[in-house]
mmCIF file of C-alpha atoms and ligand atoms in Angstrom:
data_model
loop_
_atom_site.group_PDB
_atom_site.id
_atom_site.type_symbol
_atom_site.label_atom_id
_atom_site.label_comp_id
_atom_site.label_asym_id
_atom_site.label_seq_id
_atom_site.Cartn_x
_atom_site.Cartn_y
_atom_site.Cartn_z
ATOM 1 C CA MET A 1 -3.505 29.427 11.492
ATOM 2 C CA GLN A 2 -6.999 31.329 12.196
ATOM 3 C CA LEU A 3 -6.956 34.417 11.992
ATOM 4 C CA PRO A 4 -9.335 36.614 14.268
ATOM 5 C CA PRO A 5 -12.029 37.650 12.370
ATOM 6 C CA LEU A 6 -10.476 41.269 11.763
ATOM 7 C CA ALA A 7 -8.191 39.899 9.841
ATOM 8 C CA ALA A 8 -9.809 37.195 8.001
ATOM 9 C CA ASP A 9 -11.914 39.396 7.289
ATOM 10 C CA ALA A 10 -9.754 41.630 4.939
ATOM 11 C CA GLY A 11 -8.622 39.311 3.026
ATOM 12 C CA ILE A 12 -5.312 38.099 5.183
ATOM 13 C CA ARG A 13 -4.194 34.597 5.497
ATOM 14 C CA CYS A 14 -1.586 33.531 7.662
ATOM 15 C CA LEU A 15 0.478 31.035 5.709
ATOM 16 C CA PRO A 16 3.019 29.549 8.828
ATOM 17 C CA ILE A 17 6.316 28.323 6.672
ATOM 18 C CA PRO A 18 8.842 26.209 8.887
ATOM 19 C CA THR A 19 12.850 27.797 9.511
ATOM 20 C CA PRO A 20 15.757 26.217 10.819
ATOM 21 C CA PHE A 21 15.720 28.438 13.532
ATOM 22 C CA ALA A 22 14.972 28.140 17.314
ATOM 23 C CA VAL A 23 11.944 30.357 16.638
ATOM 24 C CA GLY A 24 10.024 27.999 14.460
ATOM 25 C CA ARG A 25 7.997 28.895 11.951
ATOM 26 C CA VAL A 26 7.867 32.295 10.581
ATOM 27 C CA ASN A 27 4.178 33.418 9.765
ATOM 28 C CA CYS A 28 3.906 35.116 5.692
ATOM 29 C CA TYR A 29 0.960 36.968 4.562
ATOM 30 C CA LEU A 30 -1.539 36.068 1.835
ATOM 31 C CA ILE A 31 -3.244 39.453 1.335
ATOM 32 C CA GLU A 32 -6.402 38.532 -0.883
ATOM 33 C CA ASP A 33 -6.391 42.228 -2.607
ATOM 34 C CA GLU A 34 -5.275 43.633 -5.933
ATOM 35 C CA PRO A 35 -2.399 43.257 -6.430
ATOM 36 C CA LEU A 36 -2.467 39.406 -4.497
ATOM 37 C CA THR A 37 -0.457 40.447 -1.926
ATOM 38 C CA LEU A 38 2.280 38.472 -0.072
ATOM 39 C CA LEU A 39 4.088 39.860 2.891
ATOM 40 C CA ASP A 40 7.152 37.716 3.780
ATOM 41 C CA THR A 41 8.519 34.352 2.124
ATOM 42 C CA GLY A 42 9.977 31.783 4.136
ATOM 43 C CA PRO A 43 13.793 31.173 4.139
ATOM 44 C CA ASN A 44 15.645 29.640 0.780
ATOM 45 C CA SER A 45 14.602 26.444 1.299
ATOM 46 C CA GLY A 46 13.087 23.411 -0.880
ATOM 47 C CA LYS A 47 10.664 22.307 2.503
ATOM 48 C CA ALA A 48 9.975 25.802 2.832
ATOM 49 C CA LEU A 49 9.058 26.580 -0.853
ATOM 50 C CA ASP A 50 7.220 23.303 -1.095
ATOM 51 C CA GLU A 51 5.144 24.393 1.956
ATOM 52 C CA LEU A 52 4.594 27.734 0.355
ATOM 53 C CA GLU A 53 3.041 26.286 -2.576
ATOM 54 C CA GLN A 54 0.845 24.320 -0.752
ATOM 55 C CA ALA A 55 -0.078 26.533 1.551
ATOM 56 C CA LEU A 56 -0.745 28.791 -1.119
ATOM 57 C CA ALA A 57 -3.079 25.801 -2.688
ATOM 58 C CA ALA A 58 -5.118 25.859 0.616
ATOM 59 C CA HIS A 59 -6.517 29.368 -0.894
ATOM 60 C CA GLY A 60 -6.711 28.272 -4.388
ATOM 61 C CA ARG A 61 -3.496 30.214 -5.510
ATOM 62 C CA ARG A 62 0.163 28.932 -6.835
ATOM 63 C CA VAL A 63 3.426 31.177 -6.736
ATOM 64 C CA GLU A 64 2.777 32.292 -10.176
ATOM 65 C CA ASP A 65 -0.632 34.259 -8.927
ATOM 66 C CA ILE A 66 1.491 36.648 -7.027
ATOM 67 C CA GLU A 67 1.653 40.369 -7.804
ATOM 68 C CA LEU A 68 3.424 41.945 -5.015
ATOM 69 C CA VAL A 69 5.501 40.370 -2.426
ATOM 70 C CA VAL A 70 6.334 42.835 0.332
ATOM 71 C CA ILE A 71 9.511 42.143 2.811
ATOM 72 C CA SER A 72 8.851 43.109 6.737
ATOM 73 C CA HIS A 73 12.913 43.248 7.268
ATOM 74 C CA GLN A 74 16.209 41.794 6.427
ATOM 75 C CA HIS A 75 16.215 37.916 8.169
ATOM 76 C CA MET A 76 16.468 35.292 6.268
ATOM 77 C CA ASP A 77 13.710 33.647 7.430
ATOM 78 C CA HIS A 78 10.976 36.608 6.729
ATOM 79 C CA LEU A 79 13.017 37.365 2.907
ATOM 80 C CA GLY A 80 14.900 34.248 1.893
ATOM 81 C CA LEU A 81 12.160 32.766 -1.087
ATOM 82 C CA ALA A 82 11.309 36.603 -1.920
ATOM 83 C CA GLY A 83 13.862 36.294 -5.013
ATOM 84 C CA ILE A 84 12.463 33.132 -6.385
ATOM 85 C CA VAL A 85 8.797 33.947 -5.576
ATOM 86 C CA ALA A 86 9.717 37.241 -7.360
ATOM 87 C CA ARG A 87 11.421 35.501 -10.663
ATOM 88 C CA ARG A 88 8.159 32.602 -10.771
ATOM 89 C CA SER A 89 5.974 35.613 -10.397
ATOM 90 C CA GLY A 90 6.956 38.972 -12.180
ATOM 91 C CA ALA A 91 6.007 40.244 -8.923
ATOM 92 C CA GLU A 92 6.952 43.783 -7.609
ATOM 93 C CA VAL A 93 8.968 43.186 -4.423
ATOM 94 C CA ALA A 94 7.773 46.493 -2.174
ATOM 95 C CA ALA A 95 10.790 46.692 0.734
ATOM 96 C CA LEU A 96 12.529 49.876 2.670
ATOM 97 C CA GLU A 97 14.724 51.922 0.544
ATOM 98 C CA ALA A 98 17.420 51.935 2.859
ATOM 99 C CA LEU A 99 17.197 48.193 2.872
ATOM 100 C CA ALA A 100 17.397 47.280 -1.120
ATOM 101 C CA PRO A 101 21.234 48.047 -1.437
ATOM 102 C CA TRP A 102 21.733 45.482 1.022
ATOM 103 C CA ALA A 103 19.066 42.702 -0.159
ATOM 104 C CA ALA A 104 20.528 43.542 -3.493
ATOM 105 C CA SER A 105 23.993 42.157 -2.407
ATOM 106 C CA TYR A 106 22.923 39.879 0.186
ATOM 107 C CA GLY A 107 26.084 37.683 0.294
ATOM 108 C CA GLN A 108 28.678 40.582 0.055
ATOM 109 C CA ASN A 109 25.928 42.301 3.412
ATOM 110 C CA MET A 110 25.895 39.233 5.354
ATOM 111 C CA ALA A 111 29.770 38.605 5.381
ATOM 112 C CA SER A 112 30.113 42.206 6.117
ATOM 113 C CA ASP A 113 27.793 41.572 8.539
ATOM 114 C CA ASP A 114 28.796 38.770 10.096
ATOM 115 C CA ALA A 115 32.368 40.451 10.199
ATOM 116 C CA PHE A 116 30.952 43.305 11.779
ATOM 117 C CA ALA A 117 29.454 40.860 14.476
ATOM 118 C CA GLU A 118 32.826 39.139 15.082
ATOM 119 C CA ALA A 119 34.487 42.427 15.709
ATOM 120 C CA ILE A 120 32.351 43.480 18.721
ATOM 121 C CA MET A 121 31.698 39.984 20.179
ATOM 122 C CA ALA A 122 36.008 40.041 20.238
ATOM 123 C CA ARG A 123 35.548 43.687 21.930
ATOM 124 C CA HIS A 124 33.159 41.973 25.023
ATOM 125 C CA GLY A 125 35.117 39.307 25.381
ATOM 126 C CA ILE A 126 33.792 36.165 24.135
ATOM 127 C CA PRO A 127 36.452 33.578 23.368
ATOM 128 C CA GLU A 128 38.094 33.130 20.051
ATOM 129 C CA ASP A 129 37.190 29.673 20.441
ATOM 130 C CA VAL A 130 33.274 30.653 20.494
ATOM 131 C CA ARG A 131 33.688 33.078 17.554
ATOM 132 C CA HIS A 132 35.305 30.755 15.733
ATOM 133 C CA ALA A 133 33.206 28.301 15.858
ATOM 134 C CA LEU A 134 29.858 30.447 15.389
ATOM 135 C CA ARG A 135 31.810 31.863 12.389
ATOM 136 C CA ALA A 136 31.314 28.371 11.216
ATOM 137 C CA VAL A 137 27.665 28.551 12.038
ATOM 138 C CA ALA A 138 26.789 31.816 10.476
ATOM 139 C CA GLY A 139 28.504 30.795 7.178
ATOM 140 C CA GLY A 140 26.604 27.759 6.853
ATOM 141 C CA PHE A 141 22.867 29.688 7.801
ATOM 142 C CA ARG A 142 23.939 32.596 5.481
ATOM 143 C CA ALA A 143 22.491 30.234 2.462
ATOM 144 C CA TRP A 144 18.839 30.672 4.035
ATOM 145 C CA GLY A 145 18.472 33.909 2.520
ATOM 146 C CA ALA A 146 19.413 35.267 -0.801
ATOM 147 C CA PRO A 147 19.544 38.126 -2.501
ATOM 148 C CA VAL A 148 16.452 40.228 -3.635
ATOM 149 C CA THR A 149 15.534 43.049 -6.042
ATOM 150 C CA VAL A 150 13.443 45.258 -4.184
ATOM 151 C CA THR A 151 11.221 47.259 -7.262
ATOM 152 C CA ARG A 152 9.235 49.524 -5.357
ATOM 153 C CA MET A 153 11.083 51.840 -2.357
ATOM 154 C CA LEU A 154 9.079 52.705 0.601
ATOM 155 C CA ASN A 155 10.282 55.340 3.003
ATOM 156 C CA ASP A 156 8.571 56.028 6.540
ATOM 157 C CA GLY A 157 5.150 57.537 6.141
ATOM 158 C CA ASP A 158 4.402 56.437 2.701
ATOM 159 C CA GLU A 159 0.999 54.494 1.907
ATOM 160 C CA LEU A 160 0.880 51.537 0.102
ATOM 161 C CA VAL A 161 -2.139 51.532 -1.869
ATOM 162 C CA LEU A 162 -4.127 47.635 -2.733
ATOM 163 C CA ARG A 163 -7.360 48.173 -4.271
ATOM 164 C CA ASP A 164 -9.311 47.902 -0.938
ATOM 165 C CA ARG A 165 -6.487 49.069 1.849
ATOM 166 C CA ARG A 166 -4.120 51.325 2.610
ATOM 167 C CA LEU A 167 -0.900 50.466 3.792
ATOM 168 C CA ARG A 168 0.737 53.049 6.385
ATOM 169 C CA VAL A 169 4.328 52.020 5.833
ATOM 170 C CA LEU A 170 6.292 52.599 9.250
ATOM 171 C CA HIS A 171 9.600 51.912 9.850
ATOM 172 C CA ARG A 172 10.595 50.106 13.463
ATOM 173 C CA PRO A 173 14.252 49.029 14.032
ATOM 174 C CA GLY A 174 15.683 47.675 16.848
ATOM 175 C CA HIS A 175 15.356 44.073 16.124
ATOM 176 C CA SER A 176 16.991 44.786 13.164
ATOM 177 C CA PRO A 177 18.108 47.999 11.280
ATOM 178 C CA SER A 178 15.190 47.458 8.368
ATOM 179 C CA ASP A 179 12.420 46.217 10.466
ATOM 180 C CA THR A 180 8.566 48.090 8.842
ATOM 181 C CA VAL A 181 5.181 47.363 10.310
ATOM 182 C CA PHE A 182 2.491 48.243 7.722
ATOM 183 C CA VAL A 183 -0.817 49.640 9.100
ATOM 184 C CA ASP A 184 -4.295 49.626 8.110
ATOM 185 C CA GLU A 185 -5.284 52.707 9.844
ATOM 186 C CA GLU A 186 -9.414 51.960 8.697
ATOM 187 C CA ARG A 187 -9.381 49.070 10.099
ATOM 188 C CA ARG A 188 -6.865 49.055 13.243
ATOM 189 C CA LEU A 189 -4.770 46.304 12.138
ATOM 190 C CA ALA A 190 -1.464 46.082 11.593
ATOM 191 C CA LEU A 191 1.114 43.394 10.037
ATOM 192 C CA GLY A 192 4.210 43.808 12.619
ATOM 193 C CA GLY A 193 6.901 42.083 11.265
ATOM 194 C CA ASP A 194 9.297 40.753 14.074
ATOM 195 C CA HIS A 195 8.900 44.371 16.011
ATOM 196 C CA LEU A 196 6.114 42.555 18.420
ATOM 197 C CA ILE A 197 5.817 39.107 19.101
ATOM 198 C CA LYS A 198 3.590 37.415 21.317
ATOM 199 C CA HIS A 199 5.180 34.565 23.432
ATOM 200 C CA ILE A 200 9.398 35.939 23.284
ATOM 201 C CA SER A 201 10.643 39.213 23.670
ATOM 202 C CA SER A 202 12.199 40.340 19.909
ATOM 203 C CA ASN A 203 15.928 40.196 20.373
ATOM 204 C CA PRO A 204 17.448 43.863 19.679
ATOM 205 C CA LEU A 205 20.194 42.226 17.424
ATOM 206 C CA ILE A 206 23.282 44.809 17.251
ATOM 207 C CA ALA A 207 23.055 44.556 13.394
ATOM 208 C CA ARG A 208 25.850 46.889 10.734
ATOM 209 C CA PRO A 209 23.754 49.872 10.044
ATOM 210 C CA LEU A 210 22.331 49.587 6.335
ATOM 211 C CA ASP A 211 24.363 52.663 5.469
ATOM 212 C CA GLY A 212 27.414 50.513 6.276
ATOM 213 C CA ASP A 213 28.374 53.058 8.645
ATOM 214 C CA SER A 214 30.319 50.507 11.382
ATOM 215 C CA VAL A 215 32.008 53.260 13.105
ATOM 216 C CA ARG A 216 30.047 52.978 16.226
ATOM 217 C CA ARG A 217 28.207 50.329 17.867
ATOM 218 C CA PRO A 218 24.816 50.633 17.522
ATOM 219 C CA GLN A 219 22.899 50.473 20.173
ATOM 220 C CA ALA A 220 20.040 48.194 18.928
ATOM 221 C CA LEU A 221 17.802 48.068 22.044
ATOM 222 C CA VAL A 222 17.418 51.872 22.769
ATOM 223 C CA THR A 223 16.339 52.535 19.370
ATOM 224 C CA TYR A 224 14.092 49.036 19.773
ATOM 225 C CA LEU A 225 12.428 50.834 23.273
ATOM 226 C CA ASP A 226 11.961 54.429 21.078
ATOM 227 C CA SER A 227 10.248 52.047 18.375
ATOM 228 C CA MET A 228 7.747 50.370 20.442
ATOM 229 C CA ALA A 229 7.079 53.360 22.502
ATOM 230 C CA ARG A 230 5.995 55.265 18.679
ATOM 231 C CA THR A 231 4.116 51.907 17.594
ATOM 232 C CA ARG A 232 2.219 52.107 21.700
ATOM 233 C CA GLU A 233 0.541 55.431 20.113
ATOM 234 C CA LEU A 234 -1.270 53.499 17.379
ATOM 235 C CA ASP A 235 -5.056 53.066 17.818
ATOM 236 C CA LEU A 236 -4.346 49.270 16.853
ATOM 237 C CA ASP A 237 -6.867 46.441 17.852
ATOM 238 C CA LEU A 238 -4.512 43.547 16.364
ATOM 239 C CA VAL A 239 -0.948 42.870 14.949
ATOM 240 C CA LEU A 240 -0.160 40.149 13.087
ATOM 241 C CA ALA A 241 3.056 39.284 14.129
ATOM 242 C CA GLY A 242 6.095 37.366 11.982
ATOM 243 C CA HIS A 243 5.910 34.129 14.432
ATOM 244 C CA GLY A 244 3.390 32.840 16.648
ATOM 245 C CA GLU A 245 0.229 34.630 17.600
ATOM 246 C CA PRO A 246 -1.813 38.125 16.818
ATOM 247 C CA VAL A 247 -1.110 40.752 19.189
ATOM 248 C CA ASP A 248 -4.390 41.952 20.465
ATOM 249 C CA ASP A 249 -3.052 44.122 23.124
ATOM 250 C CA HIS A 250 -0.278 46.394 21.671
ATOM 251 C CA ARG A 251 0.098 48.721 24.535
ATOM 252 C CA ALA A 252 -0.155 45.881 27.445
ATOM 253 C CA LEU A 253 2.858 43.820 25.627
ATOM 254 C CA ILE A 254 4.871 46.805 24.841
ATOM 255 C CA ASP A 255 4.502 48.031 28.633
ATOM 256 C CA GLU A 256 5.365 44.340 29.851
ATOM 257 C CA ARG A 257 8.551 44.893 27.404
ATOM 258 C CA PHE A 258 9.302 47.836 29.102
ATOM 259 C CA ARG A 259 9.669 46.385 32.352
ATOM 260 C CA LEU A 260 11.513 43.501 31.308
ATOM 261 C CA HIS A 261 14.020 45.834 30.043
ATOM 262 C CA ALA A 262 13.943 48.197 33.116
ATOM 263 C CA ARG A 263 14.357 45.041 35.107
ATOM 264 C CA ARG A 264 17.073 43.364 33.222
ATOM 265 C CA ALA A 265 19.241 46.415 33.247
ATOM 266 C CA ASP A 266 19.230 46.767 37.160
ATOM 267 C CA LYS A 267 19.954 43.167 37.736
ATOM 268 C CA ILE A 268 22.772 43.925 34.983
ATOM 269 C CA HIS A 269 23.777 46.930 36.965
ATOM 270 C CA ALA A 270 23.801 45.040 40.311
ATOM 271 C CA LEU A 271 26.006 42.756 38.531
ATOM 272 C CA ILE A 272 28.379 45.612 37.254
ATOM 273 C CA ALA A 273 28.006 47.122 40.829
ATOM 274 C CA GLU A 274 29.685 43.784 42.277
ATOM 275 C CA GLN A 275 32.891 44.161 40.141
ATOM 276 C CA PRO A 276 33.446 45.408 36.589
ATOM 277 C CA ARG A 277 33.057 42.427 33.869
ATOM 278 C CA THR A 278 32.779 41.780 30.342
ATOM 279 C CA ALA A 279 29.524 41.596 28.546
ATOM 280 C CA TYR A 280 30.220 38.001 28.105
ATOM 281 C CA GLU A 281 30.464 37.532 31.445
ATOM 282 C CA LEU A 282 27.270 39.349 32.382
ATOM 283 C CA ALA A 283 26.153 36.752 29.548
ATOM 284 C CA HIS A 284 27.475 34.102 31.781
ATOM 285 C CA ASP A 285 25.927 35.510 35.085
ATOM 286 C CA MET A 286 22.514 35.684 33.937
ATOM 287 C CA TRP A 287 22.143 33.009 32.058
ATOM 288 C CA GLY A 288 24.879 30.295 32.477
ATOM 289 C CA ASN A 289 26.316 28.190 30.167
ATOM 290 C CA ILE A 290 25.171 29.516 26.602
ATOM 291 C CA ALA A 291 24.992 27.375 23.620
ATOM 292 C CA VAL A 292 27.559 28.396 21.270
ATOM 293 C CA THR A 293 24.561 29.237 18.636
ATOM 294 C CA GLN A 294 23.137 31.921 20.975
ATOM 295 C CA ALA A 295 26.161 33.511 21.765
ATOM 296 C CA TYR A 296 25.734 36.611 19.841
ATOM 297 C CA LEU A 297 22.144 37.007 20.881
ATOM 298 C CA THR A 298 23.298 36.615 24.857
ATOM 299 C CA LEU A 299 25.670 39.158 23.950
ATOM 300 C CA SER A 300 23.349 41.712 21.863
ATOM 301 C CA GLU A 301 21.004 41.314 25.055
ATOM 302 C CA VAL A 302 23.841 42.480 27.622
ATOM 303 C CA LEU A 303 25.120 45.219 25.440
ATOM 304 C CA GLY A 304 21.406 46.691 24.992
ATOM 305 C CA HIS A 305 20.796 47.245 28.871
ATOM 306 C CA THR A 306 24.412 48.119 29.656
ATOM 307 C CA ASP A 307 23.701 50.959 26.657
ATOM 308 C CA LEU A 308 20.885 52.283 28.870
ATOM 309 C CA LEU A 309 23.316 52.117 31.977
ATOM 310 C CA LEU A 310 25.613 54.391 29.931
ATOM 311 C CA ASN A 311 23.145 56.478 28.645
ATOM 312 C CA ASP A 312 21.822 57.092 32.391
ATOM 313 C CA GLY A 313 25.295 57.361 33.085
ATOM 314 C CA ARG A 314 25.094 54.712 35.721
ATOM 315 C CA VAL A 315 28.397 52.530 34.416
ATOM 316 C CA ARG A 316 30.616 53.460 32.235
ATOM 317 C CA GLU A 317 32.610 51.309 29.488
ATOM 318 C CA VAL A 318 36.929 50.810 29.880
ATOM 319 C CA GLU A 319 39.337 49.524 27.664
ATOM 320 C CA GLY A 320 41.654 47.137 29.262
ATOM 321 C CA ASP A 321 44.952 45.966 28.448
ATOM 322 C CA ASP A 322 43.825 43.208 26.360
ATOM 323 C CA GLY A 323 41.489 45.515 24.188
ATOM 324 C CA VAL A 324 38.693 43.963 25.814
ATOM 325 C CA PHE A 325 36.001 46.167 27.197
ATOM 326 C CA ARG A 326 34.522 46.114 30.808
ATOM 327 C CA PHE A 327 32.036 47.803 32.607
ATOM 328 C CA GLU A 328 32.511 49.285 35.948
ATOM 329 C CA ALA A 329 30.142 51.342 37.934
ATOM 330 C CA THR A 330 30.237 54.903 38.340
HETATM 331 ZN ZN1 ZN B 401 13.717 38.633 12.216
#
């Protein structure tokens, strides 16, 4: 993909790498600077590695030339090849400090994340057969990621300094617990990972917190809206996204997302006001029959909105004798 002059003139190249996911290709970004930097790597597959090599070659580079790998967040389409790229090139790997232990023990943590997700699904009415099918799917998908050792720890507010630019590190959780946005304040340009995507609203996936504290269900959408509100304050002319086209008006996009989520919360409230429902029933009422692979995404989406309603005191969550939670209007 040809990037707008603001990014291209800053030596940033977009390398779209195939993924097995519905979202399609993931945009990795080569930053021609010192150190030579690759932001996100694509999933862990031979095909992705082949295409990464070809995409680098088109810019006269090899995997071995990469000196710094930067990870935007924990999803496997973004970090899957990071370990291989780092091993072949000797590159440093920079990521949010809180993500480092998770990434180092990727397999174990994915298993724990999946178990956490399954408990949430059971609590919110997803039937056993769907959970069982999803368990198999998740197990199969896990190999698209791989462990990676983070060698440069980043924290919110840090600066990642390259020869020709400074990138402000901003932790913007919501789509995942580790979403990190890198802002070139001088050029009013950001590398946003999946924090903002132009053509789809990013799923606020409910994920096990990075510190492993799984006592309470995280309010992923509430967190995400808060993160977007903070991003809205930034003066930016361009956000390079992890999927699809760059975002050239982040404020308009964020406002559109705010409206979407407010509308959706009202719609879900209306359903709950008719009669108490589980989150699974709400997902079904909103989107009809849902493909098994989408069951957790849609559940996360519904729970995000019931969280908004809970926080506003418009609904309450009541546990039934079956151990399944239902939402009822207050
Ligand atoms: Zn993602």
